[in-house]
Short mmCIF file of C-alpha atoms in Angstrom, two decimals:
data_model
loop_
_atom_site.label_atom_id
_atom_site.label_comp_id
_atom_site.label_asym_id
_atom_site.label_seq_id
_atom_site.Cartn_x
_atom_site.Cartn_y
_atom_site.Cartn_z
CA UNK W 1 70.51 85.42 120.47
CA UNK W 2 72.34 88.73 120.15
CA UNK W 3 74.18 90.15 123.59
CA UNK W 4 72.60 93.02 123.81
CA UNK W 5 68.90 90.92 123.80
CA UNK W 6 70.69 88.65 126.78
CA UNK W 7 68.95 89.03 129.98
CA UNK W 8 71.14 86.35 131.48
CA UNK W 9 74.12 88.32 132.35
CA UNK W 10 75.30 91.85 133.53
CA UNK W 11 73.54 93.67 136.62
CA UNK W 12 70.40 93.76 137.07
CA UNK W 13 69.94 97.17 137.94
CA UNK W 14 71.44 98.34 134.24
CA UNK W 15 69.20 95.45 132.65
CA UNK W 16 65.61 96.38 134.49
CA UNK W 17 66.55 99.94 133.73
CA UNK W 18 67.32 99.19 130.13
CA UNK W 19 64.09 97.15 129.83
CA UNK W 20 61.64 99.50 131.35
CA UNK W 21 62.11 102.71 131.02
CA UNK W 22 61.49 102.24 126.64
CA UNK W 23 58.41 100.26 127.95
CA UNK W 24 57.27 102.72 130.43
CA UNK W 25 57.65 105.68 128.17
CA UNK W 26 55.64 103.43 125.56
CA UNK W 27 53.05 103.15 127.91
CA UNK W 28 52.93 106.70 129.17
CA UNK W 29 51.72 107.60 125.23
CA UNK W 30 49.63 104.89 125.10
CA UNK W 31 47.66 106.34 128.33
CA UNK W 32 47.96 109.72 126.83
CA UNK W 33 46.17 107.96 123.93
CA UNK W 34 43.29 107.13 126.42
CA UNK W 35 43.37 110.83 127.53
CA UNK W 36 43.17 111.80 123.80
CA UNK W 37 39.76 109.62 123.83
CA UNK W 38 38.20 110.19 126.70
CA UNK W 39 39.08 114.70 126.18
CA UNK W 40 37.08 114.23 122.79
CA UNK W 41 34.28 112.15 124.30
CA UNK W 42 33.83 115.09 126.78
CA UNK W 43 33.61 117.42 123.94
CA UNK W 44 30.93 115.69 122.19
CA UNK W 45 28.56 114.84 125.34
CA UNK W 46 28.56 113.70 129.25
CA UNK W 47 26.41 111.04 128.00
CA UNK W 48 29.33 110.16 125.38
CA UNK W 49 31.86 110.37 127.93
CA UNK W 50 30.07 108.14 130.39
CA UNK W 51 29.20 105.83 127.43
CA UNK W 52 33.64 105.34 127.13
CA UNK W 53 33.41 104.64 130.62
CA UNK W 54 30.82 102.20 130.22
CA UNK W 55 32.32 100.69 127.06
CA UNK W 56 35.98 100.17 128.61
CA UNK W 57 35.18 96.65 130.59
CA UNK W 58 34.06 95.09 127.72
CA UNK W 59 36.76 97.09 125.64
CA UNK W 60 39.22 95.52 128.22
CA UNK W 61 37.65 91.95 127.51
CA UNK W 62 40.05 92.04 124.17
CA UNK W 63 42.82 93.78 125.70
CA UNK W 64 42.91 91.27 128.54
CA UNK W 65 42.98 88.54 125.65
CA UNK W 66 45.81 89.84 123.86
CA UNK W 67 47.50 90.77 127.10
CA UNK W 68 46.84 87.63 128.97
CA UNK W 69 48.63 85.64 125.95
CA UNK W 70 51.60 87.90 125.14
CA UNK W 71 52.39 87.96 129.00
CA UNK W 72 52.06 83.86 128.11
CA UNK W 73 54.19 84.01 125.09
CA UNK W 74 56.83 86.74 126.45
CA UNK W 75 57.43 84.11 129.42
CA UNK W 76 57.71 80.70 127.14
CA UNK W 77 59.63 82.50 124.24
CA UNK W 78 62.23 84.00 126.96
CA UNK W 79 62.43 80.66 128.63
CA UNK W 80 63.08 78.89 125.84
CA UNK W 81 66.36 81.48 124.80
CA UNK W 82 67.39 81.61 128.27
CA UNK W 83 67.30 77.37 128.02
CA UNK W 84 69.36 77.97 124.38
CA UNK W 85 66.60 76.21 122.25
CA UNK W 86 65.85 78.87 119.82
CA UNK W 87 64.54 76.79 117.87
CA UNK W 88 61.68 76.17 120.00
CA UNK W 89 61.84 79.85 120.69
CA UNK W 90 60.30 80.17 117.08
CA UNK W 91 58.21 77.59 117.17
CA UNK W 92 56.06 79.08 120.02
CA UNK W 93 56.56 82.44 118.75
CA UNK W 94 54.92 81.16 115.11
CA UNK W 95 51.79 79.29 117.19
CA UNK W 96 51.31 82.08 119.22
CA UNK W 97 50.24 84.19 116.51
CA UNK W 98 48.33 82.19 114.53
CA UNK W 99 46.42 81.25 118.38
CA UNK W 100 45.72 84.72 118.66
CA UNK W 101 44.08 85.08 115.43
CA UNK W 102 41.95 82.14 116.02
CA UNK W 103 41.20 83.94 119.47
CA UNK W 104 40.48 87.53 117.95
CA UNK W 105 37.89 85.63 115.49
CA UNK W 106 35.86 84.35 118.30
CA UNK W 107 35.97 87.40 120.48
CA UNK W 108 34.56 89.41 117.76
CA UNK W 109 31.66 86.72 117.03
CA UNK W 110 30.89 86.50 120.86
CA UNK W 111 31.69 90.20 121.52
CA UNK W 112 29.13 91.37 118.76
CA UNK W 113 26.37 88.96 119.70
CA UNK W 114 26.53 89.73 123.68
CA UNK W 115 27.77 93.61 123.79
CA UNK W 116 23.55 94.67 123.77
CA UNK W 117 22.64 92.44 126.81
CA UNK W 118 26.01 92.87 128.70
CA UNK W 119 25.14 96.90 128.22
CA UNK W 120 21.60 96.68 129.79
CA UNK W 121 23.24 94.16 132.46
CA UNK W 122 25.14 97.92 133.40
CA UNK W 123 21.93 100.46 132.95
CA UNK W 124 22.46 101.64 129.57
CA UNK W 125 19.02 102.07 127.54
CA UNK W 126 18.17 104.14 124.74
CA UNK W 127 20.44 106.63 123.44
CA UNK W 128 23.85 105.96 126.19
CA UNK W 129 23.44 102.00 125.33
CA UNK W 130 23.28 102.96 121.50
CA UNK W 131 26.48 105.34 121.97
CA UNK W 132 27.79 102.53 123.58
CA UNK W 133 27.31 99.91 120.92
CA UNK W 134 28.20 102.39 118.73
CA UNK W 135 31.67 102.30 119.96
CA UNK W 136 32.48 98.68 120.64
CA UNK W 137 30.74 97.06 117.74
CA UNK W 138 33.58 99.03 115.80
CA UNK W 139 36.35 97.68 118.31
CA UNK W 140 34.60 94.18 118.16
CA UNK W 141 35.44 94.05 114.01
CA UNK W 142 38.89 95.26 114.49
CA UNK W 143 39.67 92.70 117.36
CA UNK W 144 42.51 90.53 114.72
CA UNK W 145 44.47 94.00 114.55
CA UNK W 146 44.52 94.10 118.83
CA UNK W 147 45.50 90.37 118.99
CA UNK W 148 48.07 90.37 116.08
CA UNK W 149 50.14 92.80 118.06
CA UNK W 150 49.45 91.97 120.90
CA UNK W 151 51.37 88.81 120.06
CA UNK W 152 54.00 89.92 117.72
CA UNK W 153 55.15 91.90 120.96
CA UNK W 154 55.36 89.16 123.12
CA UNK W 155 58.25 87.98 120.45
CA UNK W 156 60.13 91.20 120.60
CA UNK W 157 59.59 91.35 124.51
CA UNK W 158 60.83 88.43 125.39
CA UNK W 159 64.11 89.13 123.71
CA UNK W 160 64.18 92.27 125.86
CA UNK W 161 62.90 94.31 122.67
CA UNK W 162 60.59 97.20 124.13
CA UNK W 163 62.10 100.08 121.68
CA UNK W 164 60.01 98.62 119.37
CA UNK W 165 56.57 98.80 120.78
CA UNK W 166 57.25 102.41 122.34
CA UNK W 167 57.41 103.14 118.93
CA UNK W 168 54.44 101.82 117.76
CA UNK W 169 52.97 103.64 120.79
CA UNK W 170 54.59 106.98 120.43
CA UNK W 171 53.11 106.93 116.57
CA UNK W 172 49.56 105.80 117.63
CA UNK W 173 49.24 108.78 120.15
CA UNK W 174 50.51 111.28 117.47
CA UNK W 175 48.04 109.62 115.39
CA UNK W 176 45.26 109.52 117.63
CA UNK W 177 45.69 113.06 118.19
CA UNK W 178 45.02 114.04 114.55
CA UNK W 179 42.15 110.83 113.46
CA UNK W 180 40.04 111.60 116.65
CA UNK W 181 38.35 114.99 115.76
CA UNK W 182 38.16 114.38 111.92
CA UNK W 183 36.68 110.81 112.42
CA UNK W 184 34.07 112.67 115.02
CA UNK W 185 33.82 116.03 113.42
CA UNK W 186 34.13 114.45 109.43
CA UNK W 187 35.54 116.57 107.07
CA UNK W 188 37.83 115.88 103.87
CA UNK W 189 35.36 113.74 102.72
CA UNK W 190 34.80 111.33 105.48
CA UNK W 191 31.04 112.20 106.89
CA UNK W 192 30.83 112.73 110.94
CA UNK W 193 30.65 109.87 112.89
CA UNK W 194 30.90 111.03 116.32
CA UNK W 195 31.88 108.29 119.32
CA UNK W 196 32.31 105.96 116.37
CA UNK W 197 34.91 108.10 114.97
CA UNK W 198 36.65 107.21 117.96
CA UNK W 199 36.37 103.31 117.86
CA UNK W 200 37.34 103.65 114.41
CA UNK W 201 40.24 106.30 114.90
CA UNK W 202 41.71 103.34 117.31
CA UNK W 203 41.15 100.29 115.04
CA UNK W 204 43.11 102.44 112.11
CA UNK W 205 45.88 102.06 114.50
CA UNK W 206 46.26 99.11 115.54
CA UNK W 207 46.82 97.99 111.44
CA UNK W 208 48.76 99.89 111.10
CA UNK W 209 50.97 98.44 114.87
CA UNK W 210 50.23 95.24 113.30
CA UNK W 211 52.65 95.38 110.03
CA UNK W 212 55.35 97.74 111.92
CA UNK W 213 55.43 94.98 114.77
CA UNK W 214 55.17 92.16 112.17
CA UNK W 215 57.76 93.36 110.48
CA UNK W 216 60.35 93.74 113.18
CA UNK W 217 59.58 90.97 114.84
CA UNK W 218 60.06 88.99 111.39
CA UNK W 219 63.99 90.78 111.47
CA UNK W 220 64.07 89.70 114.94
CA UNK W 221 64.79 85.98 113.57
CA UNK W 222 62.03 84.13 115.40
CA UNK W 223 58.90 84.94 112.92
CA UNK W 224 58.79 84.19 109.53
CA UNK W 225 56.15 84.80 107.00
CA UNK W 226 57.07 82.60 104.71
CA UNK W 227 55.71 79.27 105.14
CA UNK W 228 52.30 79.41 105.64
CA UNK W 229 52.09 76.01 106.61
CA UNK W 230 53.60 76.58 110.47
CA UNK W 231 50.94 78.37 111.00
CA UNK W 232 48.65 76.00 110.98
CA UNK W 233 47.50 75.18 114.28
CA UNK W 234 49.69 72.71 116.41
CA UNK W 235 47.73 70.74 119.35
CA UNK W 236 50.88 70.42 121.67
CA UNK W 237 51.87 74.01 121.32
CA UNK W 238 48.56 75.49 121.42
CA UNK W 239 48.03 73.54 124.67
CA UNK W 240 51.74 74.76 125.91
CA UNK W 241 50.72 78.80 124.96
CA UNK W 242 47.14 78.26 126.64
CA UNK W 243 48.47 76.46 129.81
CA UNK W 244 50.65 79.58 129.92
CA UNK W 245 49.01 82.46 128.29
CA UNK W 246 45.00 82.03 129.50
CA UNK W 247 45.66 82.32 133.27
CA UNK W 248 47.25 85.28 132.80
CA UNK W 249 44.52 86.19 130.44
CA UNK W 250 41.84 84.95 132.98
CA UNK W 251 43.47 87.53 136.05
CA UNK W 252 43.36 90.36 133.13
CA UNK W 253 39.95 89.40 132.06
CA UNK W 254 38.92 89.37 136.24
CA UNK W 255 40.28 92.87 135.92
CA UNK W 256 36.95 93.64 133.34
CA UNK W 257 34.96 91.97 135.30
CA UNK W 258 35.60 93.97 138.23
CA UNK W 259 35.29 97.19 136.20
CA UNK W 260 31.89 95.50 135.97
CA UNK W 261 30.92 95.07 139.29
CA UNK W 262 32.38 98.55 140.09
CA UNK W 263 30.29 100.33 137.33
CA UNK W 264 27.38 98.06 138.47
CA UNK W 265 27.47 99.54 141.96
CA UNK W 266 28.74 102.92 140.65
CA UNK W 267 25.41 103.05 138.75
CA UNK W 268 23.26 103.20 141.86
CA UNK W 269 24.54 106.44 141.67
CA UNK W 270 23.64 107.83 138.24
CA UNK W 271 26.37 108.65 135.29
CA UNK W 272 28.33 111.58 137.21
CA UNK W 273 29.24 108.67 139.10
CA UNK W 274 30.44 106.74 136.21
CA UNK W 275 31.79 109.46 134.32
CA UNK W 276 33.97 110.59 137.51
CA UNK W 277 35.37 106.76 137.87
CA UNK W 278 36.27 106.90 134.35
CA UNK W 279 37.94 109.99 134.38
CA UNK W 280 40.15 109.27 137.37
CA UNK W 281 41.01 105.78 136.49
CA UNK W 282 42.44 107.74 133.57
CA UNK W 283 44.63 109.95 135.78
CA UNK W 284 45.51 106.71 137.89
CA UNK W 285 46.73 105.19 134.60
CA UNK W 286 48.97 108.12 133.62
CA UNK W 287 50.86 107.73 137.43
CA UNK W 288 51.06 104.26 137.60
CA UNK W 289 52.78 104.91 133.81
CA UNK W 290 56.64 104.67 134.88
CA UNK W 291 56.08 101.57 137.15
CA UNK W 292 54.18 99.56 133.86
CA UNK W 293 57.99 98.90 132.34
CA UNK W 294 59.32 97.44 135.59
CA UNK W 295 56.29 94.43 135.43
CA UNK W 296 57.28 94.03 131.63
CA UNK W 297 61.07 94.12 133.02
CA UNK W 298 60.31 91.77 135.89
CA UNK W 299 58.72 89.26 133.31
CA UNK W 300 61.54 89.29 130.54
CA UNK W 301 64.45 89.59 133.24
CA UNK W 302 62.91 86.42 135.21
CA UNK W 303 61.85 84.64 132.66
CA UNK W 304 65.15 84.20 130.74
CA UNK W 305 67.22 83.30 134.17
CA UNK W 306 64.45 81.03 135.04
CA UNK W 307 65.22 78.97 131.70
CA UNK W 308 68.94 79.49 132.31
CA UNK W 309 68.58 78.42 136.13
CA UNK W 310 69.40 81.37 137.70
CA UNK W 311 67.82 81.57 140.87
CA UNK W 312 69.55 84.44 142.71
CA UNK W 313 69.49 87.12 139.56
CA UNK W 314 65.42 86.42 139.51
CA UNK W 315 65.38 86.83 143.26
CA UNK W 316 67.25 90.25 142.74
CA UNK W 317 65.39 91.52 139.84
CA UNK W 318 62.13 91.45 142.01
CA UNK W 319 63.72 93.16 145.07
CA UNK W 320 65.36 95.43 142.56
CA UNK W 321 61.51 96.01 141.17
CA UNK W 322 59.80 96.34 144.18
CA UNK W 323 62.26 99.37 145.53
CA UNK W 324 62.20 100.98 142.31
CA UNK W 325 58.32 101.08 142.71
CA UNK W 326 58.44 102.45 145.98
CA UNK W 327 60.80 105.24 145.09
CA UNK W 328 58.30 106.51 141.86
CA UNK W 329 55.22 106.16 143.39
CA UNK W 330 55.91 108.11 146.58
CA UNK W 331 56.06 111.13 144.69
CA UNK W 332 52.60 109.80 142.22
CA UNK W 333 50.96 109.43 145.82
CA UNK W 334 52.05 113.39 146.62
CA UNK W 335 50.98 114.38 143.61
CA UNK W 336 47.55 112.79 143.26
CA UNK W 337 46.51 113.57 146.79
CA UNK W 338 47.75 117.14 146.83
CA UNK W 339 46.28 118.21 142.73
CA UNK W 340 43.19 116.04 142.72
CA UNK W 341 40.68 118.85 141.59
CA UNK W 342 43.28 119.95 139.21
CA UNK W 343 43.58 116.84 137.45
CA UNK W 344 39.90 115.84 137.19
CA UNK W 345 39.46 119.57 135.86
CA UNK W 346 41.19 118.66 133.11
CA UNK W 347 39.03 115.98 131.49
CA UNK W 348 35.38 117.63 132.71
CA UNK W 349 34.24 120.97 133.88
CA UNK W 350 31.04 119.45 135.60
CA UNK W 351 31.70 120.62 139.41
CA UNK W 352 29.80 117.15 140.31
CA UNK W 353 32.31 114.71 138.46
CA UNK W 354 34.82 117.34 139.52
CA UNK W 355 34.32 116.57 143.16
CA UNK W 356 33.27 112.64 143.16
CA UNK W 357 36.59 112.24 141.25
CA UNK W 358 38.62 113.92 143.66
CA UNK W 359 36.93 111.61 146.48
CA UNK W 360 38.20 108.80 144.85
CA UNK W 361 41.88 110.34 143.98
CA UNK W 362 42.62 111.39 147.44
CA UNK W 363 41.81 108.30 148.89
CA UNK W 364 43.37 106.18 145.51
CA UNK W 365 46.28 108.09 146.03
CA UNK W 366 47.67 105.33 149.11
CA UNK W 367 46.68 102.41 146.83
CA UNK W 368 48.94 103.40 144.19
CA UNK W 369 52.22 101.15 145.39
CA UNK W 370 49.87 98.42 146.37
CA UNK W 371 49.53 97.71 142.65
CA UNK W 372 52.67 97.96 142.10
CA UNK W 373 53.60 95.09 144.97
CA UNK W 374 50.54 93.29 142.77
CA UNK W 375 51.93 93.55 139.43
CA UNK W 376 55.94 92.88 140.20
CA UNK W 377 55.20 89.73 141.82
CA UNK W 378 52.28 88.20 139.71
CA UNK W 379 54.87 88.82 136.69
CA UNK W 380 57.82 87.25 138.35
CA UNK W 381 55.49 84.47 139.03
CA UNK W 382 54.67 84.41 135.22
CA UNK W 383 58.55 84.19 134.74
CA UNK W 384 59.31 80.90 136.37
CA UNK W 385 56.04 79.30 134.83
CA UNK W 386 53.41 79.49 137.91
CA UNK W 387 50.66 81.33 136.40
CA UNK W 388 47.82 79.75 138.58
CA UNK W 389 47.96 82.15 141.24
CA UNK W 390 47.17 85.43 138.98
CA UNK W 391 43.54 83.84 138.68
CA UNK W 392 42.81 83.00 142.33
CA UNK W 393 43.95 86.44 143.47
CA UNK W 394 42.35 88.34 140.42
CA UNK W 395 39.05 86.09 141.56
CA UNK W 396 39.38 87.74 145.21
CA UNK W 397 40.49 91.51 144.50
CA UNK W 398 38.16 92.23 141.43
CA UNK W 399 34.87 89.64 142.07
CA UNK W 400 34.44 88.25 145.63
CA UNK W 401 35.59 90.82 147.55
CA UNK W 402 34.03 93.86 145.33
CA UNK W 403 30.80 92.12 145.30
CA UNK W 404 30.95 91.58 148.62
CA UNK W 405 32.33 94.90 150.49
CA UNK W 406 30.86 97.29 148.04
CA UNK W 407 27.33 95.58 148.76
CA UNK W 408 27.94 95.98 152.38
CA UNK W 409 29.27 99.82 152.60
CA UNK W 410 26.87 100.94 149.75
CA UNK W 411 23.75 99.33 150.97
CA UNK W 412 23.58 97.60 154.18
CA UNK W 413 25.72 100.36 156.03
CA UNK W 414 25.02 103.44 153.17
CA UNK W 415 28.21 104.70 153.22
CA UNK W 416 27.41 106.11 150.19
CA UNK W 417 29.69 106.82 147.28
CA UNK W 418 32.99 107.07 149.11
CA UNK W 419 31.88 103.66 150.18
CA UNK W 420 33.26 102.17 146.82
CA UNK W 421 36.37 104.16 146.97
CA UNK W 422 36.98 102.52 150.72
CA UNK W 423 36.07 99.57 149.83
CA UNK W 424 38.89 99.49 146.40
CA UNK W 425 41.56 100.86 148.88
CA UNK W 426 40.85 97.73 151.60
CA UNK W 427 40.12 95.43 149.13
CA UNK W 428 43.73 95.91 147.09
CA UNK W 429 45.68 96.41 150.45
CA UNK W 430 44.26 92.85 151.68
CA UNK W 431 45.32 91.13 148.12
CA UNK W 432 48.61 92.61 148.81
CA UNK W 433 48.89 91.04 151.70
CA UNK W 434 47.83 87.46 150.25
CA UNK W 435 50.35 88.04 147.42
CA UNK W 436 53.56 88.60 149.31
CA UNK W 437 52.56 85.52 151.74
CA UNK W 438 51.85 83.45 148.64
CA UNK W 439 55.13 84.10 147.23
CA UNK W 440 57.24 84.00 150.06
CA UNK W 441 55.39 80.40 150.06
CA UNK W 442 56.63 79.58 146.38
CA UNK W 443 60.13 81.45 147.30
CA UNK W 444 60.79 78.15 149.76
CA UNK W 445 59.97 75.72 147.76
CA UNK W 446 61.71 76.86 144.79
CA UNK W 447 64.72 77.59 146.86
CA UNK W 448 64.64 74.30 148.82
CA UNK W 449 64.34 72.25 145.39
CA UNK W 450 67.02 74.73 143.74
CA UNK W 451 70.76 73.06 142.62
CA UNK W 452 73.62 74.96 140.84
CA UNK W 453 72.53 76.33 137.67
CA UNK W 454 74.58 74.37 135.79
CA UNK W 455 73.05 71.20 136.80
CA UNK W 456 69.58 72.10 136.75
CA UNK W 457 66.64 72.52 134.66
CA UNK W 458 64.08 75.59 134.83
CA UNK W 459 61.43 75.58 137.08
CA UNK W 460 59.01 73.20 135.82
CA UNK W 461 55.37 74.77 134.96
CA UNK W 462 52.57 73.83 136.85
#
């Protein structure tokens, strides 16, 4: 492995710094992307613009897929260099991709055939639940694109390789920008296809991420096209990425289904409702932006010194994490609770989802480093191979408790709808709570079980 991909050695500091910040600005365009989408789906309709906001849970059904697995493969592939074995290093990095494929086949055969039902399940009928399928039965035939680099990332990332996808990111916004209205509007030749446009606009895209990503992470040394025949699925390594890769899917996927049970309750209240969720989740996206590279940091960083034995430099990189965290988002919580109205403005000129949005900003606004306590751990967890714990917690913060609090506030005590917006704050600040005991658990025993890192092996998986 080249030195400048070695997470093993040099401070941490330099090395979360160097890892992030590409990743965060990556991710910064590819919420600006979101913006893009959801400023043209106000321009056709409210109706279309609600129908986004509908469509993203079982949008993020895919994306928590292909993120669930490339957090899986980033933390095997990085173990594996930090252990030495690049050869096994490639190995996963080959069966990873061809288990995403296999995995983007059957989302788009399930996604197609349940998208209608799962729609009604939400109160869409008539025209808002055909806008909706619209939209995702385009996303649902592009789902190999999401998957494919979704995984050829996970190579480059766990190498410490976020330049890359930044790239990739920076290029799809730019794109976005310019496919969005002509796709919706038509012109050229290509005939107007409104919220389609959209889907399509995305799915373009992602083809194109999928041979600039292939093809870097083929010069990276651990992919190779060439021999068709290691791709052919491998029982022992497909059950090594799945052990790894589907609980972290499973607490992305919980993350859906909680947008679920959110828009459920949030449609008690009609679409301004919805519309006003969807629009500030969009603004919370674009501040919680510069913390997304420290998770992806925490994970690389971890997971290589886990493999090389490490202990104290992944104790440091999560400390290291954490404060960096609490430094950015004290200014995001400033700004979100002090330009609320302003923000929302942007995306809607409806006073109502104006002023339901702003509810929900001012009082998101002190939840903000709460994810970031969240995300930081559950990744460092991911890093020394104990992936179990993202599900149970994703199970309580976006299911049970939702279900359970938002029932109560919204219909036994009718709060009303700053009774969802309470209950998300509680609800998140509780899980926070949970995490940092669980870990602090996990810190112990790996601690107590921990001999020079010479003489040991990593952290065995659960």
């Amino acid at each position: 492995m080249a030195e400048t991909n070695d997470l093993t050695t040099g401070p941490i500091p330099g090395l979360i710094r160097k890892v992030a910040v590409p990743a965060s600005v990556g991710f910064f365009f590819y919420t600006m992307y979101n913006v893009v989408d959801t400023f043209f789906a106000g321009e056709i309709s409210t109706t279309a613009i609600a129908a986004l906001s509908l469509a993203f849970p079982v949008f993020f059904i895919i994306l928590s897929v292909g993120s669930g697995l490339s957090v899986g493969g980033t933390a095997l592939i990085a173990n594996a260099l930090g252990e030495g074995d690049k050869d096994q290093a490639r190995k996963i990095a080959i069966q990873g991709l061809s288990f995403g494929i296999i995995a983007a086949l059957v989302l788009t055969i399930v996604g197609l055939s349940l998208a209608p039902p799962l729609f009604r399940l939400l109160g869409a009928s008539e025209e808002y639940l055909s806008i909706c399928l619209d939209y995702m039965n385009v996303i649902f035939c592009g789902s190999v694109f999401f998957l494919v680099v979704y995984m050829t990332n996970s190579v480059l990332q766990a190498q410490g390789d976020t330049k890359t996808f930044r790239n990739f990111l920076i290029l799809g916004c730019v794109l976005n920008c310019g496919l969005d209205p002509w796709f919706i509007y038509g012109g050229l030749g290509v005939p107007a296809m409104g919220i389609s446009g959209i889907a399509l606009a995305t799915v373009l895209i992602q083809a194109v991420g999928c041979c600039y990503l292939l093809w870097r992470a083929c010069r990276s040394g651990l992919l190779s096209l060439r021999y068709p025949k290691e791709f052919i699925p491998n029982g022992r390594a497909f059950l090594e990425i799945a052990k790894q890769g589907l609980p972290a899917a499973v607490n992305y996927m919980t993350i859906g289904l909680g947008i679920f049970v959110i828009t459920y309750f949030l449609s008690w209240f009609g679409e301004t409702a919805v519309a006003a969720y969807g629009i500030a989740t969009r603004v919370e996206q674009i501040v919680l932006m510069p913390t997304i590279g420290l998770n992806i940091a925490t994970l690389s960083i971890v997971a290589q010194n886990n493999g090389a034995g490490h202990l104290d430099r992944i104790r440091e990189t999560v400390l290291a994490s954490l404060k960096y965290g609490a430094l950015i988002m004290s200014l995001g919580t400033i700004l979100v609770f002090c330009f609320a109205e302003t923000m929302m403005a942007v995306f809607s000129d409806d006073p109502a989802v104006i002023g339901a949005g702003s509810d929900y900003l001012r009082i998101a606004a002190f939840v903000l480093y709460a994810y970031v306590v969240l995300f930081v751990i559950t990744a460092s967890l991911q890093g020394v191979k104990k992936p179990m714990y993202a599900i149970w917690i994703g199970l309580y913060r976006q299911i049970a408790m939702p279900m359970a609090v938002m029932y109560l506030l919204t219909r036994v005590l009718d709060v009303g709808l700053d009774g969802i917006w309470w209950a998300i704050f509680t609800i998140t600040w509780s899980a926070v709570v949970v995490t940092v005991a669980y870990a602090a658990f996990q810190w112990r025993k790996i601690s107590s079980a921990h001999v020079p890192a010479e003489e040991a092996p990593a952290v065995p998986p659960e």
